XYZ file of C-alpha atoms in Angstrom:
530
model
C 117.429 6.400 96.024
C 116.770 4.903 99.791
C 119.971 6.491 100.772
C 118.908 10.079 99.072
C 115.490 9.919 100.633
C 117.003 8.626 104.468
C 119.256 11.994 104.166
C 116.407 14.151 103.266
C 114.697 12.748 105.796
C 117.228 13.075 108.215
C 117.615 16.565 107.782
C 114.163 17.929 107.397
C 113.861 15.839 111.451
C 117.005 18.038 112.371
C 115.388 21.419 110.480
C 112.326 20.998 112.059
C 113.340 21.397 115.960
C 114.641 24.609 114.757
C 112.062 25.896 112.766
C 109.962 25.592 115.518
C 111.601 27.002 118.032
C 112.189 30.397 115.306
C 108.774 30.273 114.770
C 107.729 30.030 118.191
C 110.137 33.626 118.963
C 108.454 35.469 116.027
C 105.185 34.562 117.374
C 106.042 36.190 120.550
C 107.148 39.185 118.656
C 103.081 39.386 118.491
C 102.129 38.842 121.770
C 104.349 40.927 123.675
C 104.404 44.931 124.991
C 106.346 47.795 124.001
C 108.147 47.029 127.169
C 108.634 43.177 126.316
C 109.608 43.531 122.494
C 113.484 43.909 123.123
C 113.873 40.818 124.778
C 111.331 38.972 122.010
C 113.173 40.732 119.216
C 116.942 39.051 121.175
C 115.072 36.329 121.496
C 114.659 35.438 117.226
C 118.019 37.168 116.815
C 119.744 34.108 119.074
C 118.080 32.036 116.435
C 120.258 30.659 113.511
C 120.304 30.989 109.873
C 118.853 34.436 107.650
C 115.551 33.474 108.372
C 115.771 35.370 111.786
C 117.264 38.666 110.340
C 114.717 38.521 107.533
C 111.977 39.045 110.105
C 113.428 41.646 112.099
C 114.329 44.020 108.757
C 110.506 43.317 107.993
C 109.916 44.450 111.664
C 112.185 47.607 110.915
C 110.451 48.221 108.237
C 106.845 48.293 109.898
C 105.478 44.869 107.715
C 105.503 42.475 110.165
C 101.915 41.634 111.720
C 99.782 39.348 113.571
C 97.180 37.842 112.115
C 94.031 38.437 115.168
C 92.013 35.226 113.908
C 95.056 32.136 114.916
C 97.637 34.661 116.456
C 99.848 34.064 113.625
C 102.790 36.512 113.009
C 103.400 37.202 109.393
C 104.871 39.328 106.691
C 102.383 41.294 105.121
C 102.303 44.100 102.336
C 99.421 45.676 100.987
C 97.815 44.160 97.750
C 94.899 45.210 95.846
C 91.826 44.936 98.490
C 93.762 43.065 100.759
C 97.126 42.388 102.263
C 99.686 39.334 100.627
C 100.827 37.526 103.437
C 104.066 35.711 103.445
C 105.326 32.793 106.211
C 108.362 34.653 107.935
C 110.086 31.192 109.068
C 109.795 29.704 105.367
C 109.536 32.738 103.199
C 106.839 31.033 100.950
C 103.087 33.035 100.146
C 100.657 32.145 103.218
C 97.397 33.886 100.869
C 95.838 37.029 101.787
C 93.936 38.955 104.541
C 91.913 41.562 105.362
C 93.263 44.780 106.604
C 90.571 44.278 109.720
C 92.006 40.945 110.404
C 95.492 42.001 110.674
C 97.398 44.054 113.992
C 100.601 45.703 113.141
C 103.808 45.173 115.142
C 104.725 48.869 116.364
C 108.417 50.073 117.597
C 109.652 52.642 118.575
C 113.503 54.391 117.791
C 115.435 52.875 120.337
C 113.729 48.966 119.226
C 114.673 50.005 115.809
C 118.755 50.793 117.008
C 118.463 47.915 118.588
C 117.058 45.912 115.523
C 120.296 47.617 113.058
C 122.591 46.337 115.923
C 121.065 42.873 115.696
C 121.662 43.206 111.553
C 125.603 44.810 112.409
C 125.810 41.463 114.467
C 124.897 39.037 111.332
C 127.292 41.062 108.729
C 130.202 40.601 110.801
C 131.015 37.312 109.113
C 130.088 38.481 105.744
C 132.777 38.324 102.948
C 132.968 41.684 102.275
C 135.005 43.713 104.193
C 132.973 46.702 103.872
C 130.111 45.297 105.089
C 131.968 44.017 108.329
C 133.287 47.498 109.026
C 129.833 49.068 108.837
C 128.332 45.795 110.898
C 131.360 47.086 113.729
C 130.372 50.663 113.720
C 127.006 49.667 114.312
C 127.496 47.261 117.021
C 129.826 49.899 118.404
C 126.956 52.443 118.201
C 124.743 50.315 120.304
C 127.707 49.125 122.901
C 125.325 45.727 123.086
C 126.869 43.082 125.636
C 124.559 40.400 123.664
C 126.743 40.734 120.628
C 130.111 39.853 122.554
C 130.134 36.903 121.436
C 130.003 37.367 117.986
C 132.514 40.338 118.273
C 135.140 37.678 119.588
C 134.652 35.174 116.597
C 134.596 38.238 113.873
C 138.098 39.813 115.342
C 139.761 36.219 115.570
C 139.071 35.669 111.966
C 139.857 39.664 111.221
C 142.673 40.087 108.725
C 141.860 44.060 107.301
C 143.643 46.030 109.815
C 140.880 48.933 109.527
C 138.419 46.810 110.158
C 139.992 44.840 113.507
C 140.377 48.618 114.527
C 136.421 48.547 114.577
C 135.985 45.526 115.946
C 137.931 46.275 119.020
C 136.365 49.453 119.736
C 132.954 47.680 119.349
C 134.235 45.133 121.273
C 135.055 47.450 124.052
C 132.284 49.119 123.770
C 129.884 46.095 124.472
C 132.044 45.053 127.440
C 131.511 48.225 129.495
C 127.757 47.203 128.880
C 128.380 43.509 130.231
C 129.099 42.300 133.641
C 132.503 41.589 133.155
C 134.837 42.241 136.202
C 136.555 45.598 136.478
C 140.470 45.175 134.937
C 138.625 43.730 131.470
C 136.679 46.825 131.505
C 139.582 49.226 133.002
C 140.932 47.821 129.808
C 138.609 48.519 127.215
C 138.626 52.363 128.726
C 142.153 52.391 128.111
C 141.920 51.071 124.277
C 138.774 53.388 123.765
C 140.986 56.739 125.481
C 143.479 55.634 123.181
C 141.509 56.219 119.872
C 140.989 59.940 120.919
C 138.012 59.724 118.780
C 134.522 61.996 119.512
C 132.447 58.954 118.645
C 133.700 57.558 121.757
C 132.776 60.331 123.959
C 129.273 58.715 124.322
C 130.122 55.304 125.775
C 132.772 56.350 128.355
C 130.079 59.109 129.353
C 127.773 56.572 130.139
C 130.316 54.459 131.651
C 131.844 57.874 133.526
C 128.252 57.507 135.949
C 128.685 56.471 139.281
C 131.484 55.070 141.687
C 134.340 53.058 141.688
C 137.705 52.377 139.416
C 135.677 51.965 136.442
C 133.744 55.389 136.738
C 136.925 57.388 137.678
C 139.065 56.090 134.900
C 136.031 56.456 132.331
C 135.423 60.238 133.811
C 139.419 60.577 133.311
C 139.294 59.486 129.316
C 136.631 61.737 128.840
C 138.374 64.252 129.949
C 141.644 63.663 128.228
C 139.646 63.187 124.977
C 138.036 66.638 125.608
C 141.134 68.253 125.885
C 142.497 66.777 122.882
C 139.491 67.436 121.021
C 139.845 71.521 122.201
C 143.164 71.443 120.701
C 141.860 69.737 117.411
C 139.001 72.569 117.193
C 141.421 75.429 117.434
C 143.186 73.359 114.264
C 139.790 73.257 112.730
C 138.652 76.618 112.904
C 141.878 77.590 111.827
C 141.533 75.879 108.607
C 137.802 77.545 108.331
C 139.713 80.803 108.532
C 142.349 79.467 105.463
C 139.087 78.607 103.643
C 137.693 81.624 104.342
C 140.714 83.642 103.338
C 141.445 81.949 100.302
C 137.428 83.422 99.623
C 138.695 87.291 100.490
C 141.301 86.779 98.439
C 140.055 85.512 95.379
C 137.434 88.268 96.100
C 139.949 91.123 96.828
C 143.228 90.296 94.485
C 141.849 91.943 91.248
C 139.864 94.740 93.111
C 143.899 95.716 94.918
C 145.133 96.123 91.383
C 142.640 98.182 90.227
C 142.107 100.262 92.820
C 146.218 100.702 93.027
C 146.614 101.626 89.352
C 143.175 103.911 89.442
C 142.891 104.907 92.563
C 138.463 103.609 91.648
C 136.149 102.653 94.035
C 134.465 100.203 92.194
C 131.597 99.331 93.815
C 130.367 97.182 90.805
C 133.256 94.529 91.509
C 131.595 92.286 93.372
C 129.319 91.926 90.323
C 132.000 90.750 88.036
C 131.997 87.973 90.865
C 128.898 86.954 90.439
C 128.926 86.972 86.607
C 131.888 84.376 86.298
C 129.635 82.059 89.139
C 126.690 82.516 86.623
C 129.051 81.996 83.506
C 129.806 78.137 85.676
C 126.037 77.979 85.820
C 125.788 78.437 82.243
C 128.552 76.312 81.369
C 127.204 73.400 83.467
C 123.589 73.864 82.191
C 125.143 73.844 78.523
C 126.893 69.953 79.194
C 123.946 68.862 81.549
C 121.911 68.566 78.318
C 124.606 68.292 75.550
C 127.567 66.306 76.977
C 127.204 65.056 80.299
C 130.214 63.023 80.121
C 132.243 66.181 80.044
C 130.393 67.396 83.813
C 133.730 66.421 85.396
C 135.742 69.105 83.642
C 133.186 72.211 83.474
C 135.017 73.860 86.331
C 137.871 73.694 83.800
C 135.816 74.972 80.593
C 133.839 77.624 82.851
C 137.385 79.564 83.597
C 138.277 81.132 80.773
C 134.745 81.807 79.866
C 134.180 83.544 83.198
C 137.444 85.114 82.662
C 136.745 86.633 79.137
C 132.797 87.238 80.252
C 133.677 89.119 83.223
C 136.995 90.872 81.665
C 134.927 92.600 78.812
C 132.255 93.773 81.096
C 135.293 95.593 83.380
C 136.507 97.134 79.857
C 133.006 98.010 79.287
C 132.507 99.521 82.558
C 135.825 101.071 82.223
C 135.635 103.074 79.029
C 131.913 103.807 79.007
C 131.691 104.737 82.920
C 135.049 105.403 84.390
C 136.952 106.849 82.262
C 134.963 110.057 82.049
C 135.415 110.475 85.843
C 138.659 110.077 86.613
C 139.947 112.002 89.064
C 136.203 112.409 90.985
C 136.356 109.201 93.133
C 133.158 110.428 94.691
C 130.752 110.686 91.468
C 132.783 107.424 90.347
C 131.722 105.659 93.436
C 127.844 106.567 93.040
C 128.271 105.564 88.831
C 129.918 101.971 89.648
C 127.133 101.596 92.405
C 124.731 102.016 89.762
C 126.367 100.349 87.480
C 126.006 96.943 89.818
C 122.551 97.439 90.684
C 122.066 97.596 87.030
C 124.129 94.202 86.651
C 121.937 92.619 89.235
C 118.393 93.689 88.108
C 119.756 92.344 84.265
C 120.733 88.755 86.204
C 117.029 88.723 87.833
C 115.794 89.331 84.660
C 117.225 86.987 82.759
C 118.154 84.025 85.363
C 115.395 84.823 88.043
C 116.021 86.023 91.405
C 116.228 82.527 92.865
C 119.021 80.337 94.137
C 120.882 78.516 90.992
C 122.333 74.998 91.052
C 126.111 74.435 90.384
C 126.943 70.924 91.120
C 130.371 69.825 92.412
C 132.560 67.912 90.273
C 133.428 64.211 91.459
C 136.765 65.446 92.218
C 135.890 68.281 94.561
C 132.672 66.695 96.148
C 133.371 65.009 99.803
C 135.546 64.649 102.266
C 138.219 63.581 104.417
C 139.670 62.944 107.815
C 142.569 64.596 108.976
C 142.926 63.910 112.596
C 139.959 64.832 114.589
C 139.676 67.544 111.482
C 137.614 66.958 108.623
C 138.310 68.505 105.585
C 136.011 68.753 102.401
C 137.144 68.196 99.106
C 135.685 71.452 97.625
C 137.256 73.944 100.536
C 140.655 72.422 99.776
C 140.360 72.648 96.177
C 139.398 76.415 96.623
C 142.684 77.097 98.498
C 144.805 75.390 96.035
C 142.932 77.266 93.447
C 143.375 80.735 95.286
C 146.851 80.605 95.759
C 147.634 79.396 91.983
C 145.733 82.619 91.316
C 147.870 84.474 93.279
C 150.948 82.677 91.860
C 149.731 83.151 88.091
C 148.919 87.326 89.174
C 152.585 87.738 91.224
C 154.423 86.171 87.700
C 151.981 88.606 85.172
C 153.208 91.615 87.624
C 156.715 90.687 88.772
C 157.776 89.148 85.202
C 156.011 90.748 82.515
C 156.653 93.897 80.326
C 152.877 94.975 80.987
C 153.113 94.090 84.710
C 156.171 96.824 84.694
C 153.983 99.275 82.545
C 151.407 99.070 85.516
C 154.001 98.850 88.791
C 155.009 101.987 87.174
C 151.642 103.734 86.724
C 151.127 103.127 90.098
C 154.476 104.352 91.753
C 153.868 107.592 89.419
C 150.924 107.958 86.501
C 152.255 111.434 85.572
C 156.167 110.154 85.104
C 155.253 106.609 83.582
C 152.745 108.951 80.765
C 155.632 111.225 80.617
C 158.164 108.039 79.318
C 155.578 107.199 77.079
C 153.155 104.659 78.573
C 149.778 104.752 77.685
C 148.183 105.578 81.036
C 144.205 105.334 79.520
C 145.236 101.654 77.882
C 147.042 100.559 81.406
C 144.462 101.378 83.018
C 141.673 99.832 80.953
C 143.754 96.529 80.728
C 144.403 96.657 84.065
C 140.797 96.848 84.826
C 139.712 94.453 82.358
C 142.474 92.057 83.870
C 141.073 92.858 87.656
C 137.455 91.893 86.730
C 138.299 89.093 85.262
C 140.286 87.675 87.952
C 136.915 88.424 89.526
C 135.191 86.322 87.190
C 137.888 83.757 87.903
C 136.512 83.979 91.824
C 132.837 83.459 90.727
C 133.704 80.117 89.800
C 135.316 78.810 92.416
C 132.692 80.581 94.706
C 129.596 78.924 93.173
C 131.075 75.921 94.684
C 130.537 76.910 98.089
C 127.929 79.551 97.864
C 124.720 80.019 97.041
C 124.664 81.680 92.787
C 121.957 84.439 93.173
C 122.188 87.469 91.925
C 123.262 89.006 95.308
C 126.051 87.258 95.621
C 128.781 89.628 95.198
C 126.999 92.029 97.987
C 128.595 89.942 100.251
C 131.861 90.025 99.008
C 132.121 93.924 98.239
C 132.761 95.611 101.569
C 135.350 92.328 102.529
C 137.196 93.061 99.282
C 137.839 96.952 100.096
C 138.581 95.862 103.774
C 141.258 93.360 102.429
C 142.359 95.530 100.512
C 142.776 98.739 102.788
C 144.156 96.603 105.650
C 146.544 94.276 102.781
C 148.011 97.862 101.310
C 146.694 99.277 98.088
C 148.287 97.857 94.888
C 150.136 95.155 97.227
C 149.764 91.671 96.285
C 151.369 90.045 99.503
C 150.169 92.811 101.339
C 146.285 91.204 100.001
C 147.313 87.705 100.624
C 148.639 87.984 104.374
C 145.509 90.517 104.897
C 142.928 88.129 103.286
C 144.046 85.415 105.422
C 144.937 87.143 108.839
C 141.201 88.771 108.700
C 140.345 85.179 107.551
C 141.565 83.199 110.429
C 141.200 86.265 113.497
C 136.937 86.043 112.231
C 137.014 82.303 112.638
C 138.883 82.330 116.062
C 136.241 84.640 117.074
C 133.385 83.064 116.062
C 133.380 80.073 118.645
C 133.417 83.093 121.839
C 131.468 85.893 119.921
C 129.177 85.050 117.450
C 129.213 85.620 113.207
C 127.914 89.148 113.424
C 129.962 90.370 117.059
C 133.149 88.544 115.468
C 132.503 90.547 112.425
C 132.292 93.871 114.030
C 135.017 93.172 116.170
C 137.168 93.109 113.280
C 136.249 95.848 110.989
C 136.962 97.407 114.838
C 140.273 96.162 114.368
C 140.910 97.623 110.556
C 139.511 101.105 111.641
C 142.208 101.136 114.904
C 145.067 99.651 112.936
C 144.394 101.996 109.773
C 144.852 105.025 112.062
C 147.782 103.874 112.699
C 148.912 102.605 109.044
C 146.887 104.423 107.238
C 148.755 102.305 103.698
C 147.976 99.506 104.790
C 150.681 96.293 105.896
C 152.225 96.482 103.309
C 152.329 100.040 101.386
C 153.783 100.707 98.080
C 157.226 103.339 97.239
C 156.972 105.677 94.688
C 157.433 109.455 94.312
C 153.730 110.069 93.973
C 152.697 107.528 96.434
C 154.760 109.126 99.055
C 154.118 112.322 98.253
């Protein structure tokens, strides 16, 4: 028992030096300026133990405050009438006070970086690895010279190779803030040009102003990294203009079929669109409230739905509208115009003319780096899904006894009637078959678009471009056109703007159609020549 109570004794003498040295620095945290809190806050940072980091999160997080009547800094959070105080070197209750008795500790943003730099600095020696990479990028963020030190300990001990990566950049970071001499930092401008990174851009900027070695070989890095990055965006808008053209083409590919076999101007098409995106809505509503274990796989359950919802409106459309006009594309235009401002008023009125949620599966929600590109789940999922649309379309066309019937209505509707194909059924199916691919293209839309009820508007006039440019009844003719108008809008965007890239290349369609007037790719046939 003498033995137990000597230790104890021992080391409450040894805590005590050190409690009252912590609790000396938060007090100044109290007493000091604006101007003087960074070196106060430093100053209980350079403290030991979690008692330290405790009271700066507490100063983060606007509760730490003195106490006007002994000059006491504490913890404090508001009770009922008055304010529980709590000791911020112990952590036990220290009672109550008035609100009038108390001064809050005010920061401001760049006390507050400073204070998540000071936490980055304490999670570098946590267990968890994940925590130590995020503690990295933070110190890296701030490019402190005070956490040096630490930095050096963490990366001796580092074993996670992504994590050492962080380290050392953080590391090199904080030593272009220190006074160390010129090769160490000519050195950690090398490792930080290396990387190639954007995130870097800021530090070597800073570290690019002035004169001497260090300044020229920082204002060199940036500029290598610059050009790198240039090259990078030309990649990334390049894959905006895939993304984009895997939209026009989900968007065009059943309107080029129906518009080869018919020769319609369906104006309504981009409302067979917007059906199959409100079909997903429905679908997604429907397991939100019945089976939300199944929200992973609506996409899946929402395509033939939006298939066979969108498909029977087309037949509808077809037989009751159409059909009585063939041969009068003019009056046909005008009918399926009114035929999709009827769709949309009947979406307002039963769905409301405001924006509809369709959440993103776990699967297709994120994203990824790819170089200095980053690449979201849900645009990559859309081109995967566009082209095994346009693999499923070429096989029911190329390979199937009713894709013949309809390659032949299109090459010649009088001869392919006159061997005995039904023309009016072909051309119903076929219809019926293009709007529901369009259905098919509402769902993977509503995952990147808003679902209103005008969202096929916007998708119209691209489709008939696509399709003019593409070649009328072509499929490869659709799919080069989708994504050549796809990636030349993207590439302009940067240099001309959304709307001037835009009219630059419907400028471009109008010039080369005068030219080609079928299109890239246009179809053979006795009547299609003729």
């Amino acid at each position: 028992m003498r033995r137990l109570i000597a230790t104890l004794l021992i080391l409450f003498l040894s805590a005590a030096p050190a409690m009252a040295d912590l609790r000396a620095a938060v007090n100044a945290l109290g007493q000091a300026k604006l101007a003087g809190l960074e070196q106060a806050i430093k100053a209980v940072a350079a403290e030991p133990g979690e008692a330290p980091q405790k009271v700066l999160d507490a100063l983060g997080e606007g509760n730490l405050y003195l106490r006007k009547s002994d000059n006491q800094v504490y913890i404090a959070k508001a009770g009922d009438g008055a304010y529980q105080l709590t000791d911020p070197v112990t952590g036990t209750a220290a009672g109550e006070a008035a609100k009038d008795d108390l001064s809050k500790i005010k920061i401001n943003n760049a006390l507050r970086r400073l204070i998540k730099a000071t936490a980055g600095g304490s999670d570098l020696a946590s267990p968890d690895a994940a925590k130590r990479l995020a503690a990295a990028q933070e110190v890296f963020k701030s490019g402190d010279a005070a956490s040096l030190p630490a930095l050096e300990d963490a990366l001796a001990k580092e074993t996670v190779p992504a994590v050492k990566t962080a380290l050392e950049r953080a590391r090199a970071a904080a030593i272009l803030a220190s006074d160390k001499p010129d090769d160490v930092k000519l050195a950690a401008i090398s490792l930080l040009a290396d990387s190639g990174n954007r995130d870097v851009l800021p530090v070597l900027s800073v570290a690019a102003q002035g004169t001497g070695p260090v300044a020229d070989a920082a204002r060199k890095a940036v500029a290598g990294i610059q050009t790198n990055l240039a090259y990078w965006n030309v990649l990334q808008n390049v894959w905006y203009g895939i993304s984009l053209g895997s939209v026009l083409l989900l968007a065009a590919i059943g309107l080029a079929i129906t518009f080869g076999v018919m020769g319609v101007i369906n104006m309504a098409h981009g409302e067979m669109v917007m059906l199959g995106a409100y079909t997903t809505f429905v679908v997604q509503e429907v397991i939100r409230t019945s089976a939300p274990g199944l929200f992973d796989v609506s996409l899946l359950i929402a395509l033939p739905l939006a298939f066979l919802v969108a498909a029977a409106m087309g037949m509808l459309i077809e037989r009751i509208v159409i059909r009585p006009l063939y041969g009068r594309p003019l009056e046909t235009l005008l009918a399926t115009w009114g035929v999709s401002l009827i769709l949309q008023q009947t979406v307002r009125m039963i769905f409301g003319p405001t924006n509809r949620e369709v959440g993103n599966p776990s699967w297709a929600s994120g994203a990824f780096e790819l170089g200095q590109m980053s690449i979201t789940y849900s645009r990559l999922w859309l081109v995967i899904f566009s082209f095994a649309v346009f693999a499923g379309l070429y096989v029911l066309m190329n390979k199937t006894w009713f894709g013949l019937q309809v390659r032949a209505v299109m090459q010649n509707r009088r001869m392919a009637s006159a061997i005995g194909i039904r023309t009016p059924w072909i051309g119903a199916l076929t219809f019926a078959v293009g709007s529901g691919i369009a259905g098919i293209a509402g769902v993977g839309l509503s995952q990147i678009d808003n679902v209103s009820p005008d969202l096929g508007q916007g998708y119209s006039i691209d489709s008939f471009m696509v399709v003019v440019f593409g070649g009328v009844g072509n499929l490869w003719g659709t799919l080069v056109a989708s994504m050549t108008l796809g990636i030349i809008n993207k590439l302009l965007e940067p240099f001309a703007g959304a709307v001037l890239g835009k009219i630059l290349v419907l400028v471009f369609i109008i010039l080369f159609i005068q030219k080609r007037p079928r299109g890239l790719f246009a179809l053979k046939g006795r009547f299609v020549d003729a």
